[in-house]
Structures are given as structure tokens and as C-alpha cells.
Coordinates of C-alpha atoms in Angstrom, one line a residue:
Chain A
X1 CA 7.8 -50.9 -206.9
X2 CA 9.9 -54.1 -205.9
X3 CA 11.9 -55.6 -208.6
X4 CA 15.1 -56.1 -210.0
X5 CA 16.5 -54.5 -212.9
X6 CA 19.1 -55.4 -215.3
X7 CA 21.0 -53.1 -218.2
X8 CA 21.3 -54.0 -220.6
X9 CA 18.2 -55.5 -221.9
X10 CA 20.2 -56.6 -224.8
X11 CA 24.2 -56.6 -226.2
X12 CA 25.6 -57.6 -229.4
X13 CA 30.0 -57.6 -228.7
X14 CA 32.9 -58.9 -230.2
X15 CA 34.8 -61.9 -229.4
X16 CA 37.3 -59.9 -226.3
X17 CA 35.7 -57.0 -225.4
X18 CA 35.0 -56.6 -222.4
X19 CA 31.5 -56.2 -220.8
X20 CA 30.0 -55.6 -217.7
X21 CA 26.3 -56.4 -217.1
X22 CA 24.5 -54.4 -214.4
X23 CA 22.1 -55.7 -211.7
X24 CA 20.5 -53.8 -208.8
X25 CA 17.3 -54.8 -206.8
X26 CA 15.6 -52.4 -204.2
X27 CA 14.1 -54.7 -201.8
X28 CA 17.3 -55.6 -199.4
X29 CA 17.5 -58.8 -200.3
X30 CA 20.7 -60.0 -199.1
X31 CA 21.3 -62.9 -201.8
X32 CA 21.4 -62.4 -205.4
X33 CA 22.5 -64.9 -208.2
X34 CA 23.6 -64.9 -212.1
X35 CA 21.8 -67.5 -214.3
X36 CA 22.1 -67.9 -217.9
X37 CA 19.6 -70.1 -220.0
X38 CA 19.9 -72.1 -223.2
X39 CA 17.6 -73.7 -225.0
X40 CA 16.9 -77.3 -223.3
X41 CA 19.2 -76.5 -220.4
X42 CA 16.9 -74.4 -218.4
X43 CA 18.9 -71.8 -216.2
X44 CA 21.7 -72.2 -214.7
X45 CA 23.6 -70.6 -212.2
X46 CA 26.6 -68.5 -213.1
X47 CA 27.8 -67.5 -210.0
X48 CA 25.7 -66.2 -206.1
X49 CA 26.4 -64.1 -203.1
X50 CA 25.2 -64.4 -199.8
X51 CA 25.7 -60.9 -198.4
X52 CA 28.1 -58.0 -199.2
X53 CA 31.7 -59.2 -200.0
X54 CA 30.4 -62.6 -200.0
X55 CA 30.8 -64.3 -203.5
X56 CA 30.9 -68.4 -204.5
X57 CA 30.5 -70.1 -207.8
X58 CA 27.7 -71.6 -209.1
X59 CA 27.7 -74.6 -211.8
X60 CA 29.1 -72.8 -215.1
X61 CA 31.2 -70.3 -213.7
X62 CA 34.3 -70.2 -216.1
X63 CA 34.6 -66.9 -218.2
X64 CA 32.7 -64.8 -215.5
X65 CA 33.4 -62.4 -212.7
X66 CA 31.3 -60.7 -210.4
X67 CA 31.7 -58.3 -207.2
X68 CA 29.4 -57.6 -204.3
X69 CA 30.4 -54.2 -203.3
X70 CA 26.7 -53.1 -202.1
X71 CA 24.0 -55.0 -201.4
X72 CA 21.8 -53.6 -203.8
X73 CA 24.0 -54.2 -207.0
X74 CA 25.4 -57.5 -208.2
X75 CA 27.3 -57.0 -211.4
X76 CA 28.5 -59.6 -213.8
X77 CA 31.7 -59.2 -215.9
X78 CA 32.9 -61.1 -219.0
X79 CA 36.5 -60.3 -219.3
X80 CA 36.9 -61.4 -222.8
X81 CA 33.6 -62.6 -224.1
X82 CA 33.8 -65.6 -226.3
X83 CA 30.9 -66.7 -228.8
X84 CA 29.8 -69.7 -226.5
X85 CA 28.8 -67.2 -223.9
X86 CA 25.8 -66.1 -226.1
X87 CA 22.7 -66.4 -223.8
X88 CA 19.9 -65.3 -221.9
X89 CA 21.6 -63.9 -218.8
X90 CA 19.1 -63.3 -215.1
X91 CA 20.0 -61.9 -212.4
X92 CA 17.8 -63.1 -209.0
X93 CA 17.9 -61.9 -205.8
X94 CA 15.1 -63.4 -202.1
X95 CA 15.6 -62.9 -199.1
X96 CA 17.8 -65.6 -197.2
X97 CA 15.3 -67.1 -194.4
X98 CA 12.1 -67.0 -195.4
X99 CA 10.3 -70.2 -195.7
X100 CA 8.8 -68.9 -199.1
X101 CA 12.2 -68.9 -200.9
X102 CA 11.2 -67.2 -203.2
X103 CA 13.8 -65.8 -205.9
X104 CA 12.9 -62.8 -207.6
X105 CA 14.3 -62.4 -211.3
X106 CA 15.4 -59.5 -213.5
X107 CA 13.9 -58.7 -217.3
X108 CA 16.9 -60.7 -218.6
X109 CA 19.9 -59.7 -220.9
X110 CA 20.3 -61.2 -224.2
X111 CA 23.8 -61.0 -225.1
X112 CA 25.4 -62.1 -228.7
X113 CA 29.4 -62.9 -228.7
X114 CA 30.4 -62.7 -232.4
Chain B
X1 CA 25.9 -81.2 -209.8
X2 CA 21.8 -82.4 -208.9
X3 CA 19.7 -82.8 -212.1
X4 CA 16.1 -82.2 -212.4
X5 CA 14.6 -83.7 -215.6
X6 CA 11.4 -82.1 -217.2
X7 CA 9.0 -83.5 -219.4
X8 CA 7.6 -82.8 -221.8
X9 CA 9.4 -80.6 -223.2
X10 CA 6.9 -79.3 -225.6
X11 CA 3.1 -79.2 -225.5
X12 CA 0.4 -78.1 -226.9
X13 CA -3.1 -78.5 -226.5
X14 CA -6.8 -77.0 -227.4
X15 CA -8.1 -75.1 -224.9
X16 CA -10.3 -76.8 -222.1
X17 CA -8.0 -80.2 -222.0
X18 CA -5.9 -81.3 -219.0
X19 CA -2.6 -81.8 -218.8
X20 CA 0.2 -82.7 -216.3
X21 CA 4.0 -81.6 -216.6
X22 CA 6.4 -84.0 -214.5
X23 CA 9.4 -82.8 -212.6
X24 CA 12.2 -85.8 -211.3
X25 CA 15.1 -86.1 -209.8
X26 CA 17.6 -88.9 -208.8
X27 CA 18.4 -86.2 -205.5
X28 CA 16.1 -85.1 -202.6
X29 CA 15.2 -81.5 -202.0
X30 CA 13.9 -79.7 -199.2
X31 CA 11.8 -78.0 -201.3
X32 CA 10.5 -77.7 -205.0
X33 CA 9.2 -74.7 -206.7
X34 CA 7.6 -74.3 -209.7
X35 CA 8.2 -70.9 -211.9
X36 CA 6.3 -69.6 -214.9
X37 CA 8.3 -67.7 -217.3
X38 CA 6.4 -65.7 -220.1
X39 CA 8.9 -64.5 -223.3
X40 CA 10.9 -61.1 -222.5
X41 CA 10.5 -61.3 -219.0
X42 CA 12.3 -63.6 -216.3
X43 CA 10.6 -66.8 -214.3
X44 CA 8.1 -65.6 -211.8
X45 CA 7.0 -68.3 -208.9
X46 CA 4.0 -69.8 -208.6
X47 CA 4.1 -72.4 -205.8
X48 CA 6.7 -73.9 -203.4
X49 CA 6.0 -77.4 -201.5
X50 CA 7.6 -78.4 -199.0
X51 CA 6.6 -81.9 -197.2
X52 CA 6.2 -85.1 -199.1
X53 CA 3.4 -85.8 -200.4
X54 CA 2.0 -82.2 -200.3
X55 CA -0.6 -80.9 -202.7
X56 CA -1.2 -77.3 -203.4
X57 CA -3.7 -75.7 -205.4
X58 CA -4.1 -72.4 -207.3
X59 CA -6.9 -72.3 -209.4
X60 CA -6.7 -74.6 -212.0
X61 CA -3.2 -75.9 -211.1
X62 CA -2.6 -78.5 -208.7
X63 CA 1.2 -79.0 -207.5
X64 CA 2.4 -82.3 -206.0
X65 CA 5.8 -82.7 -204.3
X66 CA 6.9 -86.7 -204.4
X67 CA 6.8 -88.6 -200.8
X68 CA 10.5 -89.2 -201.1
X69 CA 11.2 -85.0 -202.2
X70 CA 12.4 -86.0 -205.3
X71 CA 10.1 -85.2 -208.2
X72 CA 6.7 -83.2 -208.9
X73 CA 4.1 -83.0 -210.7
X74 CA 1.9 -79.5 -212.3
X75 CA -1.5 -80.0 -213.4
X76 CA -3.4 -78.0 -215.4
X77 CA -7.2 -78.3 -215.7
X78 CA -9.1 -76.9 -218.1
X79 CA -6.4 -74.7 -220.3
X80 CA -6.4 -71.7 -221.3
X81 CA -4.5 -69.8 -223.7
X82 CA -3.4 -67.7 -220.8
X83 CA -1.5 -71.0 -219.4
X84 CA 0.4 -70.6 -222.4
X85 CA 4.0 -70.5 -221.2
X86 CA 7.4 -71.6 -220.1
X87 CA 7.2 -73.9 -217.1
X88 CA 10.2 -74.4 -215.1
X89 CA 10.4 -76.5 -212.1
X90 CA 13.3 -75.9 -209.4
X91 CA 14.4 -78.0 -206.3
X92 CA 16.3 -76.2 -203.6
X93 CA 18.9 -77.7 -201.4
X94 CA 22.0 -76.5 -199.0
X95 CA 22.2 -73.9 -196.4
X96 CA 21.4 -71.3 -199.3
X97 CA 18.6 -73.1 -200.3
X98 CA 20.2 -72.9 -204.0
X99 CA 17.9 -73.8 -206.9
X100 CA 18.4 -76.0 -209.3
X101 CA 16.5 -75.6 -212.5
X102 CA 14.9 -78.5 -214.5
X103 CA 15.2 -78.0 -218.5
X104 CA 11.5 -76.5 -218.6
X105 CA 8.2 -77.2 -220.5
X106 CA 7.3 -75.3 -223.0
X107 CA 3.3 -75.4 -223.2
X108 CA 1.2 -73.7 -225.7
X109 CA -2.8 -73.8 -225.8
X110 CA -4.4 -73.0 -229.1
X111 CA -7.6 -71.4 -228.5

């Protein structure tokens, strides 16, 4: 089955701590993108890549990293997590080309910084 | 940053009424997509226009992309409870096609 597939499905963390959240999608798509969404801000995007090795910032990128090492996985890291990074995190990949555009989206991650 | 504004933000309706949820934008897209997002799971895409002035049907829903490519409109005939939802509307641009997401409509309908 296509899809992509974030872990985990939901964090509660510390103010600090490090986290990492994973994101891997099995249909070759060669762009994938972070969102997070807030209520009455819609989503949001964190940061994208283009290819492998091929990273650029979205609109809200400050407090986030992320790494392209394989096509398939796109994770995103919160060095130290602070409590206004609580949110609904996606991760989206498509397939760059095709006039449908279509992004397809991960379950979500709902992650609480206390 | 391009803004897409949503509205309303919130609606609910009875079953069998129409409805239309509006999608604008001060900035021109080459395309608009609408996405339906149910709760626990991510947005899932329902249409993409792409000429002014398009019109696109599925089902019940009509989709209308501005003649200028800056705004849209969802309509909704005869709802269901099944329409019940999170609408989000998202206008792509640059060589990336990026989306940018509108601040969604939130649409309930009571049976």
C-alpha cells in the first residue's frame, strides 16, 4: 500500500530534550515536506527537500532540523524542544512533475513541549 | 510569505442544505487545490484547478478557480453528514509548485 508513515503518532517531552520525528514514504516520491498546524493557522510548512541531499526552508523554520539522507525517509529534529513547538506535525511527500501535484500526507504527530 | 484567507471558518448545517466555502488570495497561483482533512488523519486531495475560470465537479462538490488565479470557491449541494470535515484550500506556486495553505473551514452537518 502507498502511503507515508510517521512515528510517532504522538510525544509528550520536556522543555530540551531532544527529539527526532520519523518519516518514510514508499512510493519514490522525490519531494517531501514538514508542516505543522495550529488552530486557525492551517498548515504550515516547516521545512522541504527536492531530492536526496537537497534541503531548503519553508515559512516557520526556526527550532527545526531535518536531513535527506535517502529518498524514502525525511526526518525532522527538534534540538531543544520548547513549549511553543506544541503541534500537529505532517510530513508530505508527490512526485515533482506531475500536473496533478498532488501531496500525499502522513497520519500526523501530535507532539506536547512541557 | 503568500496568504490564502478562508472563510468561514466554522459551519454547520442540517443535512440536505447548500453551502459554499471561499478561498482568496491577494497572490496568483498556478494552481489551487482543495484537501479534506478528517480528525487523526492528514489532509487528503480532492480536486486541483488549474485555468481561470475552471469548474470541476465531483459529485456534489463543485470547485471554481477565480479568472485572475487568485481565490476559489467549494460548493457543497445537498450535505451530508459525511461532508462533515476540515476543509483546507492550498494554492501552489514556484518551480516546486510549494503549497500554501489557507487557515481551513471547519464544517459540520447535523443529521
Amino acid at each position: 500500500e502507498a502511503q507515508v508513515t510517521q512515528n510517532p503518532r504522538y510525544l509528550i517531552t520536556v522543555t530540551g530534550k531532544k527529539l527526532t520525528v520519523t518519516c518514510s514514504q514508499n512510493m519514490n516520491h522525490e519531494y517531501m515536506s514538514w508542516y505543522r498546524q495550529d488552530p486557525g493557522l492551517g498548515l504550515r510548512q516547516i521545512y522541504y527537500s527536492m531530492n536526496v541531499e537537497v534541503t531548503d526552508k519553508g515559512d516557520v523554520p526556526e527550532g527545526y532540523k531535518v536531513s535527506r539522507k535517502e529518498k524514502r525517509n525525511f526526518p525532522l529534529i527538534l534540538e531543544s524542544p520548547s513549549p511553543n513547538q506544541t503541534s500537529l506535525y505532517f510530513c508530505a511527500s508527490k512526485s515533482i512533475g506531475l500536473a496533478r501535484n498532488e501531496q500525499f500526507f502522513g497520519p500526523g504527530t501530535r507532539l506536547t513541549v512541557l | 510569505t503568500q496568504l490564502l484567507e478562508q472563510s468561514p471558518q466554522f459551519l454547520s448545517i442540517q443535512e440536505g442544505e447548500n453551502l459554499t466555502v471561499y478561498c482568496n488570495s491577494s497572490s496568483v497561483f498556478s494552481s489551487l487545490q482543495w484537501y479534506r482533512q478528517e480528525p487523526g488523519e492528514g489532509p487528503v486531495l480532492l480536486v486541483t484547478v488549474v485555468t481561470g475560470g475552471e469548474v470541476k465537479k465531483l459529485k456534489r462538490l463543485t470547485f471554481q478557480f477565480g479568472d485572475a488565479r487568485k481565490d476559489s470557491s467549494l460548493h457543497i449541494t445537498a450535505a451530508q453528514p459525511g461532508d462533515t470535515g476540515l476543509y483546507l484550500c492550498a494554492g501552489a506556486s514556484g518551480s516546486a509548485r510549494q503549497l500554501t495553505f489557507g487557515s481551513g473551514t471547519q464544517l459540520t452537518v447535523l443529521p
